[in-house]
mmCIF file of C-alpha atoms (C1' of nucleotides) in Angstrom:
data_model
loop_
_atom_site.group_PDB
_atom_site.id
_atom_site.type_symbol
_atom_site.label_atom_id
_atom_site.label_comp_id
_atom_site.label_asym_id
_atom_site.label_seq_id
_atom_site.Cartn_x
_atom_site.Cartn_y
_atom_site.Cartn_z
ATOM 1 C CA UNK A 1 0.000 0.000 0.000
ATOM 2 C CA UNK A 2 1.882 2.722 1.623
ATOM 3 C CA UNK A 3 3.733 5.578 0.349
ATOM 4 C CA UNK A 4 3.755 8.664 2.637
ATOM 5 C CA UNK A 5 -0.143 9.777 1.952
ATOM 6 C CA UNK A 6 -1.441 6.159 3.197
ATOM 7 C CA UNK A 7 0.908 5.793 6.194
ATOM 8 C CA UNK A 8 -0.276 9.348 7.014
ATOM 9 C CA UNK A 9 -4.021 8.423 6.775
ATOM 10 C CA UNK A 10 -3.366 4.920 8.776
ATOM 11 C CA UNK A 11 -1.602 6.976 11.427
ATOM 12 C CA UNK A 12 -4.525 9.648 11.301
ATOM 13 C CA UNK A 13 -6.911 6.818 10.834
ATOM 14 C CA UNK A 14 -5.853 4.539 14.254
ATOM 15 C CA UNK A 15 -4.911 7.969 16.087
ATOM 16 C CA UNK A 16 -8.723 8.923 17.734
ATOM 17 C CA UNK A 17 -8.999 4.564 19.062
ATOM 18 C CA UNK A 18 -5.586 4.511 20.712
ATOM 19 C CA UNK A 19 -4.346 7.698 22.012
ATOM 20 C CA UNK A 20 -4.628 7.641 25.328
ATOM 21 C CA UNK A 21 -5.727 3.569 25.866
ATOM 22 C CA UNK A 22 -4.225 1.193 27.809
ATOM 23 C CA UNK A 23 -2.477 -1.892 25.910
ATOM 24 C CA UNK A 24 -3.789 -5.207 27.380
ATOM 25 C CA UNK A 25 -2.223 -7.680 25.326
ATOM 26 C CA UNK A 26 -0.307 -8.267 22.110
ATOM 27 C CA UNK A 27 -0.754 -11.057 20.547
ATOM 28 C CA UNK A 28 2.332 -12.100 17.488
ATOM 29 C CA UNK A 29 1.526 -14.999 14.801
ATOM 30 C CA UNK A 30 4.453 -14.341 13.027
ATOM 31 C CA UNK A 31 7.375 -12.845 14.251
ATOM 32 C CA UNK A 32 9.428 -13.280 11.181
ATOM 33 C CA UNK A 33 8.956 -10.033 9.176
ATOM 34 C CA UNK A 34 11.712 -8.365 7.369
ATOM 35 C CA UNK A 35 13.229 -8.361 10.889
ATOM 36 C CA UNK A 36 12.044 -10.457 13.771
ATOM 37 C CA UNK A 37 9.786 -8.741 16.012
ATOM 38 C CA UNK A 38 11.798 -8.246 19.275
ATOM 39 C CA UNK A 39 10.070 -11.856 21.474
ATOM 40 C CA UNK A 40 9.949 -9.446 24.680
ATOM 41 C CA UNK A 41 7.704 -6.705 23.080
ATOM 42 C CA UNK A 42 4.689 -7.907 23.956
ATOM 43 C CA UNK A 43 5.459 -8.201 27.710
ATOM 44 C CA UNK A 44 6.849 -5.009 27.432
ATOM 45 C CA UNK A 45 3.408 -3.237 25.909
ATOM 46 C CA UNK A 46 1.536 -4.981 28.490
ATOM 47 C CA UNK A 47 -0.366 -2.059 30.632
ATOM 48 C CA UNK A 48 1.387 0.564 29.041
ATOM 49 C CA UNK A 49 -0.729 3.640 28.168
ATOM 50 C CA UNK A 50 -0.058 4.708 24.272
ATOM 51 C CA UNK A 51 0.481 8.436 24.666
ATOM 52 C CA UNK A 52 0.669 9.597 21.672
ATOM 53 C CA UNK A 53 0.158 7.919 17.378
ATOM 54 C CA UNK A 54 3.134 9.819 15.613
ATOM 55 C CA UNK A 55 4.944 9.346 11.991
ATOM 56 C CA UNK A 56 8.351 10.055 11.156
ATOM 57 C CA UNK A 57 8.716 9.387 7.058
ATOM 58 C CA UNK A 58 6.622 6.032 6.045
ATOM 59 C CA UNK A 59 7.008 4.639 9.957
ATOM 60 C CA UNK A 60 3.993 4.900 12.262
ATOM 61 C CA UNK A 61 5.159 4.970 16.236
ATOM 62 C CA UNK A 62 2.710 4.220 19.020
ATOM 63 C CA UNK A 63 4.518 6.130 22.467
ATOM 64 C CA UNK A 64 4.463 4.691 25.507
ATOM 65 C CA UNK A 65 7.139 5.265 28.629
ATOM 66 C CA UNK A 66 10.652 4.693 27.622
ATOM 67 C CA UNK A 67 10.081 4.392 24.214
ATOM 68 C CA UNK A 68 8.456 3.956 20.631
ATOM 69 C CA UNK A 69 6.530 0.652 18.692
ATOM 70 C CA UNK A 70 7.974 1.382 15.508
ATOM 71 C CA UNK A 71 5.543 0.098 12.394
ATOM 72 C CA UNK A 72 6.708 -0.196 8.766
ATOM 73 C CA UNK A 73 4.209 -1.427 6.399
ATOM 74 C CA UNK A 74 7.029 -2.621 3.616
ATOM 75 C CA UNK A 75 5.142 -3.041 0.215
ATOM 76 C CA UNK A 76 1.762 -4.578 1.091
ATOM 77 C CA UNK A 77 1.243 -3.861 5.079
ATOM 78 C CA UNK A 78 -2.001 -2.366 6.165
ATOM 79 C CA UNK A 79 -2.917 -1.342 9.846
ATOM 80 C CA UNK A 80 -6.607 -1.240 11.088
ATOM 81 C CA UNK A 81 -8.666 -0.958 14.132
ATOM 82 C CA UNK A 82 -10.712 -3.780 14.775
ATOM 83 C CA UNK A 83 -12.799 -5.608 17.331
ATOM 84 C CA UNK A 84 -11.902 -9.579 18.731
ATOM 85 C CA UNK A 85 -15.482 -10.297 16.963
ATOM 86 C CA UNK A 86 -13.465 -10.392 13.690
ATOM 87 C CA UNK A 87 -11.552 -13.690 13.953
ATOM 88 C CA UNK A 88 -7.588 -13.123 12.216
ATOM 89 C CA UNK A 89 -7.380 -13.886 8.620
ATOM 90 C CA UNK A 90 -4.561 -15.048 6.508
ATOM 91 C CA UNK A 91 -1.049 -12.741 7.280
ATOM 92 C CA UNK A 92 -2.596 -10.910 9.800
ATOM 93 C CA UNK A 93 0.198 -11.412 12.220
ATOM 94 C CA UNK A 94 0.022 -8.885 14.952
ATOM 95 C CA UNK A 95 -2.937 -8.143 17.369
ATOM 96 C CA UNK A 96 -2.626 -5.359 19.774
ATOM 97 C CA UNK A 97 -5.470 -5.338 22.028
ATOM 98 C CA UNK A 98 -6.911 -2.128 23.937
ATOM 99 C CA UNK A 99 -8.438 -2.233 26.897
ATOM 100 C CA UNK A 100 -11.207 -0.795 25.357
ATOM 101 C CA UNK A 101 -11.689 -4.112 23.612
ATOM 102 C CA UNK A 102 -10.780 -2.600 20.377
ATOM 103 C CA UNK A 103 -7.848 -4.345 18.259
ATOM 104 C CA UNK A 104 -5.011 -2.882 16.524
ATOM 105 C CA UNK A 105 -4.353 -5.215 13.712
ATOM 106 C CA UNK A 106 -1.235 -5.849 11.252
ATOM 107 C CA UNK A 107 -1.516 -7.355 8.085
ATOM 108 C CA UNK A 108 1.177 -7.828 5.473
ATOM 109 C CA UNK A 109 1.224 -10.577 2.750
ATOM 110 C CA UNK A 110 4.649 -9.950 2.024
ATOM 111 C CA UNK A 111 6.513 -9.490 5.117
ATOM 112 C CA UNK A 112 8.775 -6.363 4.090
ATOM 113 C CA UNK A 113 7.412 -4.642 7.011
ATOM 114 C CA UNK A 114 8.630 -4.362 10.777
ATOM 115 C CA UNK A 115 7.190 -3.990 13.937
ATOM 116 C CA UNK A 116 10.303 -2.774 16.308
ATOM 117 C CA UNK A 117 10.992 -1.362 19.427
ATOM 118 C CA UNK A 118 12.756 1.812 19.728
ATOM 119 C CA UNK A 119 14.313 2.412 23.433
ATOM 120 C CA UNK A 120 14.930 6.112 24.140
ATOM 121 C CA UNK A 121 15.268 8.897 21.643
ATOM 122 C CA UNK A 122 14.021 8.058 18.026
ATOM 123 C CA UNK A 123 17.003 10.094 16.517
ATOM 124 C CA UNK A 124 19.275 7.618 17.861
ATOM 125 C CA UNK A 125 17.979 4.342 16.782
ATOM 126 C CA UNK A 126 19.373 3.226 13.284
ATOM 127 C CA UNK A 127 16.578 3.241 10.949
ATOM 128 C CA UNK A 128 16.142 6.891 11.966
ATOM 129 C CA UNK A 129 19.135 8.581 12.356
ATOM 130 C CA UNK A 130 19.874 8.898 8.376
ATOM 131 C CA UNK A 131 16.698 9.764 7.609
ATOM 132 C CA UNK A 132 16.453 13.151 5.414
ATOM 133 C CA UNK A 133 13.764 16.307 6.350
ATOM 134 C CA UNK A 134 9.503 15.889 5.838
ATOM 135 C CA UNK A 135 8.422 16.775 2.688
ATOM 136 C CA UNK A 136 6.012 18.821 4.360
ATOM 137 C CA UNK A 137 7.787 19.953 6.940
ATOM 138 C CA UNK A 138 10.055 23.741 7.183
ATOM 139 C CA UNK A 139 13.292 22.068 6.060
ATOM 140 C CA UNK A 140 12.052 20.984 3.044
ATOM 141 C CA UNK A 141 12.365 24.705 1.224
ATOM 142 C CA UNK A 142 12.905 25.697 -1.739
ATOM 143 C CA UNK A 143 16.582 25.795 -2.353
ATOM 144 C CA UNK A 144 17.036 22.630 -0.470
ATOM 145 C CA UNK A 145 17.323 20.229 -3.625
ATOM 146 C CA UNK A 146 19.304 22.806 -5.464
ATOM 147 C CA UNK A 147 21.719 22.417 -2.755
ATOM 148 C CA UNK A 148 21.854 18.876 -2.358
ATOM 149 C CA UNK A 149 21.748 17.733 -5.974
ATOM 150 C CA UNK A 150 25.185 19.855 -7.081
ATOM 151 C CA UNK A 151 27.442 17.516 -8.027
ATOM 152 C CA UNK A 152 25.440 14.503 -7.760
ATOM 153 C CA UNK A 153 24.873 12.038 -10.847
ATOM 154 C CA UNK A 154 21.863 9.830 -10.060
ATOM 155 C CA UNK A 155 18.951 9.982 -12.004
ATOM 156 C CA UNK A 156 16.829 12.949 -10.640
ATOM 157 C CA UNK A 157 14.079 10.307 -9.652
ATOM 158 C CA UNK A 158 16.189 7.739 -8.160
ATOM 159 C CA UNK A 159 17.630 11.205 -5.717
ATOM 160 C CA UNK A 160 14.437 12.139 -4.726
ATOM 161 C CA UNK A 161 13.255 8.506 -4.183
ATOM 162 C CA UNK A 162 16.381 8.757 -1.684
ATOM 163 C CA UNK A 163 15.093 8.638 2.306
ATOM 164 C CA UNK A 164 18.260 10.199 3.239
ATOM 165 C CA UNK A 165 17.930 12.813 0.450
ATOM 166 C CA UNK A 166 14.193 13.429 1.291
ATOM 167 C CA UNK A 167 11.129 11.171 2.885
ATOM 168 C CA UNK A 168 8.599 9.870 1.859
ATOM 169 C CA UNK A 169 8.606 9.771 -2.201
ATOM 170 C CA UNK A 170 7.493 6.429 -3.054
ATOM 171 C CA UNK A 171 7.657 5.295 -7.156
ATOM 172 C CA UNK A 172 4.222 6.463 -7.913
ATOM 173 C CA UNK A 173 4.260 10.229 -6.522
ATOM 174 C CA UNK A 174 7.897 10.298 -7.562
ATOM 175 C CA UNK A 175 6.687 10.102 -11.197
ATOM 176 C CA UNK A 176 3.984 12.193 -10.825
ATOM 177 C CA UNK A 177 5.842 15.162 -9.099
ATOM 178 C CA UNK A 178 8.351 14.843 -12.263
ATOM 179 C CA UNK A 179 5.682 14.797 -14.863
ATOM 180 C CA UNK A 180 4.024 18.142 -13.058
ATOM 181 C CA UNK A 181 7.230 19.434 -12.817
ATOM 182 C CA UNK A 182 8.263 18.999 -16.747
ATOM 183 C CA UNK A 183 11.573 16.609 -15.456
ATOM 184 C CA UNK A 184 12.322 13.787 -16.838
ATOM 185 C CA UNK A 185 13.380 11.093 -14.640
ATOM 186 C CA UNK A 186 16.494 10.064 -16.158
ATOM 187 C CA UNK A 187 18.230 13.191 -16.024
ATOM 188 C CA UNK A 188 21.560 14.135 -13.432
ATOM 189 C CA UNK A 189 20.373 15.938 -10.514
ATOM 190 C CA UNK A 190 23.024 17.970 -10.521
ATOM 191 C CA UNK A 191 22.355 19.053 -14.186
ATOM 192 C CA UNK A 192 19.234 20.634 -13.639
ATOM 193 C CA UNK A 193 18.819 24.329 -12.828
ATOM 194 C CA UNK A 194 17.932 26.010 -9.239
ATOM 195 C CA UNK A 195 14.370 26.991 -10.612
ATOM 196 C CA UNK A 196 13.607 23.750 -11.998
ATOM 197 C CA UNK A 197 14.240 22.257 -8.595
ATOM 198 C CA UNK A 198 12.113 24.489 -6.435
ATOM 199 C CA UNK A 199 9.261 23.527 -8.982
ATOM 200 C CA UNK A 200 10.358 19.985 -8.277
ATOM 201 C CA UNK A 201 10.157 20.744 -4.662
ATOM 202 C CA UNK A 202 6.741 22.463 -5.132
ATOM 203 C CA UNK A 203 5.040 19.979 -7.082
ATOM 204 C CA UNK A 204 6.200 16.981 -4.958
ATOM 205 C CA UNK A 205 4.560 18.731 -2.109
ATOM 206 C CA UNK A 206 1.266 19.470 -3.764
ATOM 207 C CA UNK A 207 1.581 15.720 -4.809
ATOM 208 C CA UNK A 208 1.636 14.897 -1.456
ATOM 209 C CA UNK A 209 -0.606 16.436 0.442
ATOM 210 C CA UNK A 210 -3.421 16.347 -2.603
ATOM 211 C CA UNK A 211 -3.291 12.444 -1.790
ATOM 212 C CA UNK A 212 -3.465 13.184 1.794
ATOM 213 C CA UNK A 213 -6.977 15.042 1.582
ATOM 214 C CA UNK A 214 -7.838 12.107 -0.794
ATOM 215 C CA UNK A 215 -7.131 9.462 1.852
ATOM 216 C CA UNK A 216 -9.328 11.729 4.160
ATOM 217 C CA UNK A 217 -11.831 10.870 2.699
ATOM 218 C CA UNK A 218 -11.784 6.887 3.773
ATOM 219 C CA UNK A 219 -11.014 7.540 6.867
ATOM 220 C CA UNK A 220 -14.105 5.930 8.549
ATOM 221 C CA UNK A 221 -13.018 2.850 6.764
ATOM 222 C CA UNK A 222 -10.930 2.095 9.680
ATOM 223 C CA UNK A 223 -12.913 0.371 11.648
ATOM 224 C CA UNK A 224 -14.562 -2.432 10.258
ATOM 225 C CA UNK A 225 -13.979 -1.967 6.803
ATOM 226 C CA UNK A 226 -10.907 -3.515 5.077
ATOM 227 C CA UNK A 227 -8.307 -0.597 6.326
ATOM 228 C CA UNK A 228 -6.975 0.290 2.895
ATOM 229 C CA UNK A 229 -7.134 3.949 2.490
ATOM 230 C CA UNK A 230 -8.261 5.543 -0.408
ATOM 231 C CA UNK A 231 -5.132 4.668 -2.991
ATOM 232 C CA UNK A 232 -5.967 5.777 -6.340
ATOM 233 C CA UNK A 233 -9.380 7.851 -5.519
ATOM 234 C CA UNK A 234 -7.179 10.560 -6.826
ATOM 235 C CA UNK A 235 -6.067 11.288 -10.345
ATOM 236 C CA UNK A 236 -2.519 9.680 -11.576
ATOM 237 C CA UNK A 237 -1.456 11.009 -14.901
ATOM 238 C CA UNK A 238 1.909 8.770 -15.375
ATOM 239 C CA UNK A 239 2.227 5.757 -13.061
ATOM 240 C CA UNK A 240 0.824 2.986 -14.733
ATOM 241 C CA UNK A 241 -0.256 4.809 -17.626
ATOM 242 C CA UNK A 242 2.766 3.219 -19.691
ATOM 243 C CA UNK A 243 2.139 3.466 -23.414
ATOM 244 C CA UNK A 244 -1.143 5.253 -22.640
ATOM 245 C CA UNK A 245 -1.167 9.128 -24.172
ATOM 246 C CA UNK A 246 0.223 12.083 -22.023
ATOM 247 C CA UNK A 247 -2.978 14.154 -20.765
ATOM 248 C CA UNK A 248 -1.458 17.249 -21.774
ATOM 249 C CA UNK A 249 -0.259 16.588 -24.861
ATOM 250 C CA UNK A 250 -1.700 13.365 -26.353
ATOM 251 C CA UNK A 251 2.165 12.276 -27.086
ATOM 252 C CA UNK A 252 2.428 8.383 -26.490
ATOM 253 C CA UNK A 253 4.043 8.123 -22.565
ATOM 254 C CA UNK A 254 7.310 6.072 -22.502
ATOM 255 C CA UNK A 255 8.056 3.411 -19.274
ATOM 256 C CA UNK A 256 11.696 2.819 -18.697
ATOM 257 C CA UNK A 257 13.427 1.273 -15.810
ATOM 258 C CA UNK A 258 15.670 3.395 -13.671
ATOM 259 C CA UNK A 259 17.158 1.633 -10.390
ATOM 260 C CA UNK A 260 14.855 -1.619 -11.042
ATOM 261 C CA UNK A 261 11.512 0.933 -10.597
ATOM 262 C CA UNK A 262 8.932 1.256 -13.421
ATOM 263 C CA UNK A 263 9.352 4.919 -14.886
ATOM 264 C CA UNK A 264 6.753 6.696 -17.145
ATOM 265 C CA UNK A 265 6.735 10.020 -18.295
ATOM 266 C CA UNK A 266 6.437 12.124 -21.576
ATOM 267 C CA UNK A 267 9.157 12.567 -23.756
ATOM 268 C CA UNK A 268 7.452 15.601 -24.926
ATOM 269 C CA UNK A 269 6.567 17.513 -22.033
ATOM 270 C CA UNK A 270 9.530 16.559 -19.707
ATOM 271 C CA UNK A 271 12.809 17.326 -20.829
ATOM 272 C "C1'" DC B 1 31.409 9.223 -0.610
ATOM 273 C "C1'" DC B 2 28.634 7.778 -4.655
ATOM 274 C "C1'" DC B 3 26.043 4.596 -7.321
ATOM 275 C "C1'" DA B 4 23.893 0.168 -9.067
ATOM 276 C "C1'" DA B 5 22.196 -4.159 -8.028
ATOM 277 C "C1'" DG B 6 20.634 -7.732 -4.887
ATOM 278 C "C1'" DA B 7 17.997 -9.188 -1.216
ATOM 279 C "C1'" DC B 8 13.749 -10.033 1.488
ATOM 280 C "C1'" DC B 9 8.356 -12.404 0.484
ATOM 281 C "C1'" DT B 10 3.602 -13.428 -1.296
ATOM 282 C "C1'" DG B 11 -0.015 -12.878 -4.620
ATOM 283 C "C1'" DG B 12 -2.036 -11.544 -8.956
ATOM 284 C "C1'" DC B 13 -1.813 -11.303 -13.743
ATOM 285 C "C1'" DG B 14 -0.941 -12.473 -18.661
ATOM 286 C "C1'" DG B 15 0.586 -15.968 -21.725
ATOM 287 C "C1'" DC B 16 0.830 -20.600 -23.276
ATOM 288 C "C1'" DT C 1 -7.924 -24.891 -15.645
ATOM 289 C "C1'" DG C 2 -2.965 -25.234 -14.635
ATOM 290 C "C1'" DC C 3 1.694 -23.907 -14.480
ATOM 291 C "C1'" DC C 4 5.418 -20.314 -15.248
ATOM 292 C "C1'" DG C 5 7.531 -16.133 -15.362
ATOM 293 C "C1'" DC C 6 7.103 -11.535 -14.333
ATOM 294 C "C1'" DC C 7 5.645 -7.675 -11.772
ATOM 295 C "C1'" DA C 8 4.205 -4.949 -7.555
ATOM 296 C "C1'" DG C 9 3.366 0.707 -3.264
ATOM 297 C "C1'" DG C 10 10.022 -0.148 0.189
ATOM 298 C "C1'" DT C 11 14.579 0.246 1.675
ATOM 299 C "C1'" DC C 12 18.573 -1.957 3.885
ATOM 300 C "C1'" DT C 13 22.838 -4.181 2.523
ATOM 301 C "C1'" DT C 14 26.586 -5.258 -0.356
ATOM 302 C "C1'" DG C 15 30.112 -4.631 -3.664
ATOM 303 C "C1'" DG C 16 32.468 -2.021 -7.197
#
DNA sequence: CCCAAGACCTGGCGGC
DNA sequence: TGCCGCCAGGTCTTGG
């Protein structure tokens, strides 16, 4: 599922059931997921009070005292809000109950997600510390790219797919931001001009938080329902549109692999 | 340091 | 139908 916009809405969606609840059990299935989940975390949630739902680039962290659950939903996780009516189903392999009887469940076919304990301060554990600014956050400005890119090689797409460059720019809003920004993905980031970036930088926000909104508008869906935000409610001119025409131009779009992703775009309108 | 490729895993799809 | 190869929203790790 999840690039930034549907982690956000699963963190926004499970926010108003768990804030503030007490944990009264976790219950694993599988612990094997892309790394084991640590054997003592359940123990450890046991009575603990979830203070706050944050997310920090595509991770979702539950707070409780002395530290963070740290989610990752890999490639094909989903996280819901459920009730122990609704028996576990194929890969759902975490249950973390609430005391007030609701469930917190984690599903994830492929197992490229994590759930983690983080002890302490999340800028010290590993998967965090490298991490780049928010997207939507202050640090992300307009000159930021510009300043990054000089010098730098990589395919402008593969850079801003980079976590450490930037979060949260998964393939398919990486190749829409381009296309709305005129870029194509091949080219150097360090080749391209100051002003091109900050358009870059302004359309990959817009991107963003246009899908956002979108996966507002599920948001009931999380309880009950099947927990997969709204995905592609909104329009997506590129991604998967290979060989389709460009809908601003009508030129045929062209799909080309760059760092093993799928890449579309239109030779016409980004240069 | 920079960059490309491999690795992890299951399910769905198109082609034969 | 059934089997096979390929592809998929991520990102850490490895090797040049």
């Amino acid at each position: 599922m999840p690039e930034l916009p549907e982690v956000e809405t699963t963190a926004r969606g499970i926010r108003p059931w768990v804030e503030g609840e007490c944990i009264s059990k976790m219950v694993v299935r599988q612990y094997s997921l892309r790394w084991p989940i640590p054997v003592d975390l359940p123990y450890r949630l046991e009575g603990q009070i979830v203070k706050a739902v944050k997310r920090r680039a595509k991770y979702i962290l539950l707070e409780i005292t002395g530290g963070h659950v740290l989610i990752h939903l890999g490639m094909s996780g989903s996280l819901r809000i459920t009730t122990p009516k609704d028996d576990p189903k194929k890969h759902d392999h975490v249950d973390i109950f609430l005391e007030s009887s609701k469930i917190i469940r984690f599903h994830d076919p492929r197992r490229f997600g994590c759930v983690l304990w983080v002890e302490g301060p999340l800028e010290d554990f590993p998967l965090l510390s490298h991490l780049g600014p928010e997207p939507l956050g202050k640090e992300f400005e307009d000159d930021y790219l510009f300043r990054l890119s000089r010098g730098r090689k990589t395919p402008i797409k593969t850079f801003i797919m980079d976590a450490s460059v930037v979060v949260g720019v998964g393939n398919i809003y990486a190749n829409e931001a381009l296309f709305a920004a005129g870029i194509a993905p091949k080219r150097q980031a360090g080749s391209l001009s100051k002003r091109r970036l900050q358009i870059l930088s302004k359309e990959i926000r817009l991107v963003l938080t246009r899908a956002i909104e979108q996966g507002g508008t599920t948001l009931r869906d999380f309880v009950g329902g099947d927990g997969k935000p709204g995905y592609f409610s909104q329009k997506l001119h590129v991604y998967g549109r290979g060989g389709q025409n460009c809908s601003h131009c009508a030129h045929r779009l062209k799909e080309i692999r760059l760092g093993q992703r799928s890449s579309v775009f239109c030779p016409r309108c980004q240069t």
